[in-house]
Short mmCIF file of C-alpha atoms in Angstrom, two decimals:
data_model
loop_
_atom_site.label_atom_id
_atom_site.label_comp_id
_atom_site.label_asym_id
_atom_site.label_seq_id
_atom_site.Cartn_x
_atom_site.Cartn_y
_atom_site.Cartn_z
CA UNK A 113 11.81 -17.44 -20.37
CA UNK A 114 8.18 -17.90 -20.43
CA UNK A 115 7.34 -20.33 -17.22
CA UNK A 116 11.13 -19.66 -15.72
CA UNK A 117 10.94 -18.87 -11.48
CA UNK A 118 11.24 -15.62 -10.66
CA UNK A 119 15.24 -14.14 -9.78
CA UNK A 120 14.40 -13.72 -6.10
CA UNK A 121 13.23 -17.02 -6.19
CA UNK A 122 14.95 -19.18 -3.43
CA UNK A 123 17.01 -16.23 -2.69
CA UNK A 124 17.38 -14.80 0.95
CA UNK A 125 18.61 -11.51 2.83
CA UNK A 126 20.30 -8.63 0.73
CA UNK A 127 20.25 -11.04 -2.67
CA UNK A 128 16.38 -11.41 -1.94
CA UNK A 129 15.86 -7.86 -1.58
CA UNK A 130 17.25 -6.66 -4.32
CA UNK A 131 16.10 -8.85 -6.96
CA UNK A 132 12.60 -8.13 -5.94
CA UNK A 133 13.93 -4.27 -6.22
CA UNK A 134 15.52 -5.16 -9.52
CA UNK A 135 11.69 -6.60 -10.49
CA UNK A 136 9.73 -3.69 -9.25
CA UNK A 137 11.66 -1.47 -11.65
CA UNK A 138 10.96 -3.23 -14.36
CA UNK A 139 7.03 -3.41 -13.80
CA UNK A 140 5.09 -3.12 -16.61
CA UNK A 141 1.01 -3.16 -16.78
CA UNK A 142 -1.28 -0.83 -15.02
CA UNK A 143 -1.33 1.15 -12.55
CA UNK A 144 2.02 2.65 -13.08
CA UNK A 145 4.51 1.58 -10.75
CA UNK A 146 7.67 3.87 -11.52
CA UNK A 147 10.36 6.35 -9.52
CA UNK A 148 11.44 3.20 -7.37
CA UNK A 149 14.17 4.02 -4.55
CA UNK A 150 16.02 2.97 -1.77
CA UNK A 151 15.19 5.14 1.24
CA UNK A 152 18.78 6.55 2.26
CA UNK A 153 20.98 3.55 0.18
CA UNK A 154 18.88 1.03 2.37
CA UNK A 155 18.23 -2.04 0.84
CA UNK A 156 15.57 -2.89 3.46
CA UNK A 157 13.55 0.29 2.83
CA UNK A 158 12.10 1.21 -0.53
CA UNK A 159 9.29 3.85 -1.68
CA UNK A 160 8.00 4.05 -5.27
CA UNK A 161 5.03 6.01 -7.00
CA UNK A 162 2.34 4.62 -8.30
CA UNK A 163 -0.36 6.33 -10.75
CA UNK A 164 -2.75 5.90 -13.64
CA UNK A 165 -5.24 3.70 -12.68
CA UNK A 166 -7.15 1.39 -14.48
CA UNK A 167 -9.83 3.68 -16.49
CA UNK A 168 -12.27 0.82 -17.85
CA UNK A 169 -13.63 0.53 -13.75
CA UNK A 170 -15.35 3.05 -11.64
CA UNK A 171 -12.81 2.90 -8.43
CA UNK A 172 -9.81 3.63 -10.84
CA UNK A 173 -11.66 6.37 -12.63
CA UNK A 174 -12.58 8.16 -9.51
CA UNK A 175 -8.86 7.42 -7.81
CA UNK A 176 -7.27 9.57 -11.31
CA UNK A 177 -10.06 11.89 -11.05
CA UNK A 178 -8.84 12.24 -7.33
CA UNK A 179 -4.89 12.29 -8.17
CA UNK A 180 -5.87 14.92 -10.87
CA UNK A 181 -7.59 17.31 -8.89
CA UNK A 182 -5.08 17.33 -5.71
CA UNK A 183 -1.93 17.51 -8.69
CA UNK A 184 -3.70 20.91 -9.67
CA UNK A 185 -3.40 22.15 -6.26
CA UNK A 186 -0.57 24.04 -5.27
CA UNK A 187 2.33 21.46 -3.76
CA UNK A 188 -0.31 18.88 -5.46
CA UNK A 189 0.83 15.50 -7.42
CA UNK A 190 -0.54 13.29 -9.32
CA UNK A 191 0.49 9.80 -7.91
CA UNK A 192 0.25 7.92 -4.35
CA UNK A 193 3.69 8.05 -3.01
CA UNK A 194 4.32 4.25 -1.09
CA UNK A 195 7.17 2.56 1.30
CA UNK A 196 7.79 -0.53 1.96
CA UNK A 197 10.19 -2.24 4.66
CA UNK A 198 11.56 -5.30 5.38
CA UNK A 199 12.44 -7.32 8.65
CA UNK A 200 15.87 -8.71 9.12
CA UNK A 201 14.08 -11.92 9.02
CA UNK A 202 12.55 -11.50 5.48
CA UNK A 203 11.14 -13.40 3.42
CA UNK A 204 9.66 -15.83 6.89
CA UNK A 205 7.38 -13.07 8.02
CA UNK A 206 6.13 -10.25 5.53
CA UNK A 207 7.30 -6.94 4.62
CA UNK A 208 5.59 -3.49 6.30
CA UNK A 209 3.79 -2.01 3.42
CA UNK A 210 1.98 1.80 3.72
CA UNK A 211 0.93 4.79 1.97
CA UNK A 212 3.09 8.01 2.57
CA UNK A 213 1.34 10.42 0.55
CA UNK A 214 -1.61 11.90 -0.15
CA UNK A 215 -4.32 11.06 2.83
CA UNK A 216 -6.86 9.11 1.96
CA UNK A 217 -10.80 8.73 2.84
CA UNK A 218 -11.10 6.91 5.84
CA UNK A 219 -12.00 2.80 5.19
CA UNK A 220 -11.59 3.11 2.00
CA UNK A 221 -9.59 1.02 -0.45
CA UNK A 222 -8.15 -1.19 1.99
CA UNK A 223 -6.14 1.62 3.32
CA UNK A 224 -5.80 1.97 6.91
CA UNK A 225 -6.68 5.61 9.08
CA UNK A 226 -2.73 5.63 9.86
CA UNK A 227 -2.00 4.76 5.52
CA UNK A 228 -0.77 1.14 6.15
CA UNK A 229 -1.94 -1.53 3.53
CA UNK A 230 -3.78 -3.97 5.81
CA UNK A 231 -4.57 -7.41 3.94
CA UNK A 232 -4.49 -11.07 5.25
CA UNK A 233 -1.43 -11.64 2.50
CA UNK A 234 0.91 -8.95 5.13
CA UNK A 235 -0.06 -10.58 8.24
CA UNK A 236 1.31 -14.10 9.97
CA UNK A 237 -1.92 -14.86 11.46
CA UNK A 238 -1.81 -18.20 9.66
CA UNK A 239 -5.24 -18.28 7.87
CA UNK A 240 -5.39 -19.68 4.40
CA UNK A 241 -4.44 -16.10 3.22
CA UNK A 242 -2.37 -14.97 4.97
CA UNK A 243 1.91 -14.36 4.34
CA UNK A 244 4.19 -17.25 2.38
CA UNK A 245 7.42 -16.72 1.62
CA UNK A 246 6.92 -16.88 -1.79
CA UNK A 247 5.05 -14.21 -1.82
CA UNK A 248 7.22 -11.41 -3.20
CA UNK A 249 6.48 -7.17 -3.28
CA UNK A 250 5.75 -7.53 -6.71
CA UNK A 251 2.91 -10.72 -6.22
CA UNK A 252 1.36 -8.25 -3.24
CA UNK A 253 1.50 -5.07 -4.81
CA UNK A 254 -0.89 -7.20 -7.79
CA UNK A 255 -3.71 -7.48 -4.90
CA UNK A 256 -3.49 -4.41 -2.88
CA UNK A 257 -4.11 -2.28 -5.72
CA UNK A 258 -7.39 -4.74 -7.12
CA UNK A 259 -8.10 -4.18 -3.25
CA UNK A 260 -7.42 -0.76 -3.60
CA UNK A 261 -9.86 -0.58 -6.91
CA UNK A 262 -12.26 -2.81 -5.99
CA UNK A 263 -13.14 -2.53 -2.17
CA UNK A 264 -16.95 -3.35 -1.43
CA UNK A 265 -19.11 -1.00 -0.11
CA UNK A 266 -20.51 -1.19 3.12
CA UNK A 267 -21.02 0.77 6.86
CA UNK A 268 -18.31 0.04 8.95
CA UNK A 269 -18.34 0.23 13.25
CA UNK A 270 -14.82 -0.32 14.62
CA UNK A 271 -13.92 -0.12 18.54
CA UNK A 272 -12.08 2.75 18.27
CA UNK A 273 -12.69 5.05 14.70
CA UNK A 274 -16.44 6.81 14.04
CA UNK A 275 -17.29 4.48 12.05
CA UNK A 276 -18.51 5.53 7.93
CA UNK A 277 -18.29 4.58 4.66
CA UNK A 278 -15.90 1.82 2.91
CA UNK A 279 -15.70 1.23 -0.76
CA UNK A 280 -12.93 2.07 -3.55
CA UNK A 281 -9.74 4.52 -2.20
CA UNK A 282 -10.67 8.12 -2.73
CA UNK A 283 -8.15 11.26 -2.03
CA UNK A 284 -9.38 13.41 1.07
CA UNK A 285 -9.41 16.01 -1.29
CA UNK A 286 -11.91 18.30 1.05
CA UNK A 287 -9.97 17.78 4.29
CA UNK A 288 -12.54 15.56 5.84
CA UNK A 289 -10.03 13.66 7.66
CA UNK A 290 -6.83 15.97 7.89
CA UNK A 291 -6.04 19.67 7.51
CA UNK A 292 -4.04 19.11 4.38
CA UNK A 293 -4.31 15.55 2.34
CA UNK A 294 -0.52 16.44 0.95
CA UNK A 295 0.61 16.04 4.43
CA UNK A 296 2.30 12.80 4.77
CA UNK A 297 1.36 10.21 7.29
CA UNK A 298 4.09 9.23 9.69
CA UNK A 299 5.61 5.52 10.20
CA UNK A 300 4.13 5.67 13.40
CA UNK A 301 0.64 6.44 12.36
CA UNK A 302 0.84 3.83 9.71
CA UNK A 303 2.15 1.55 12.40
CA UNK A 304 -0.11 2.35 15.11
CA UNK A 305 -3.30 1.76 12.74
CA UNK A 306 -1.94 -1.84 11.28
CA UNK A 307 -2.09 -3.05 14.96
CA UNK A 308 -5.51 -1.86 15.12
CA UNK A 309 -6.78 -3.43 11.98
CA UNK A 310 -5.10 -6.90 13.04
CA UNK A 311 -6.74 -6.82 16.51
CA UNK A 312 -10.29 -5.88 14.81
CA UNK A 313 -9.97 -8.93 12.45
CA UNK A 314 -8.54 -11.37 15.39
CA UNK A 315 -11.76 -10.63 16.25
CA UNK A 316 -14.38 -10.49 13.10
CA UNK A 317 -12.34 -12.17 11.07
CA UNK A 318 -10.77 -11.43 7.06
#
């Protein structure tokens, strides 16, 4: 009932994990969160699809422009395809969260060059914001995707990347950043580019 804990609540290991699984299928609200799976009958790997945007904001009116145009496209769809994974150790430190498919604009919506979600919420770094195990995929998923909507726009210089433009997540529809933006970023990528972002903010900050 209204005010009850959550089911994963207190829960650990293979119990944890699929209660939150059990509670990502049943998400209601917007954007769509739907098509949930376990990657190969793992419990400790997930992906889901997520798609129609909030409409009464710019950043969610040009992200279902975006999906719209690419799903017209041949081998086009309309959603962003996302996986998440879990350490053996989960819930103490956070789950791996990225984008699979399609690419995105570089710096925008929170989104890593590589497709991983970098926020302060999926990191251990011990700031006020940053992972509790009551956090759950569910709670996360609520902020990435504001992130992902909402991203403030400003010139960015990292150590390693040119450098451009941040602001709400827009498709690469016109290859800017990759020959095709249906083709899906690797683990590694995603990987590779999350240890980037957490050495940049070690040093700048969240």
């Amino acid at each position: 009932g209204a005010g009850a804990p959550p089911a994963w609540h207190g829960k650990r290991g293979a119990q944890r994990l699929m209660a939150e699984f059990r509670a990502l299928r049943a998400w209601t609200g917007q954007p769509r969160v739907y098509d949930a799976e376990l990657v190969g009958d793992r419990a400790d790997r997930w992906r889901f699809k997520v798609s129609g945007f909030a409409d009464d904001v710019p950043g969610g009116r040009d992200l279902n422009a975006d999906l719209a145009a690419l799903s017209r496209r041949p081998r086009g769809v309309d959603h962003v395809l996302m996986e998440v994974t879990f350490p053996s150790d989960y819930p103490t430190r956070p789950f791996f969260l990225r984008c699979v498919r399609p690419r995105f604009k570089w710096y925008t919506g929170h989104v890593t060059a590589g497709g991983a979600i970098c926020i302060e919420a999926l990191t251990t770094t011990g700031g006020a914001g940053a992972w509790r195990s009551d956090f759950s995929v569910e709670t996360v998923l609520h902020t990435v995707f504001a992130n992902m909507m909402h991203a403030e726009v400003s010139h960015v210089r990292t150590a390693t990347g040119p450098g451009g433009r941040t602001g709400p997540l827009r498709v690469d529809l016109a290859g800017e950043y990759a020959r095709d933006p249906m083709m899906d970023y690797s683990e590694a990528e995603a990987k590779s580019a999350f240890d980037r972002m957490l050495r940049h903010h070690a040093a700048n900050g969240w």
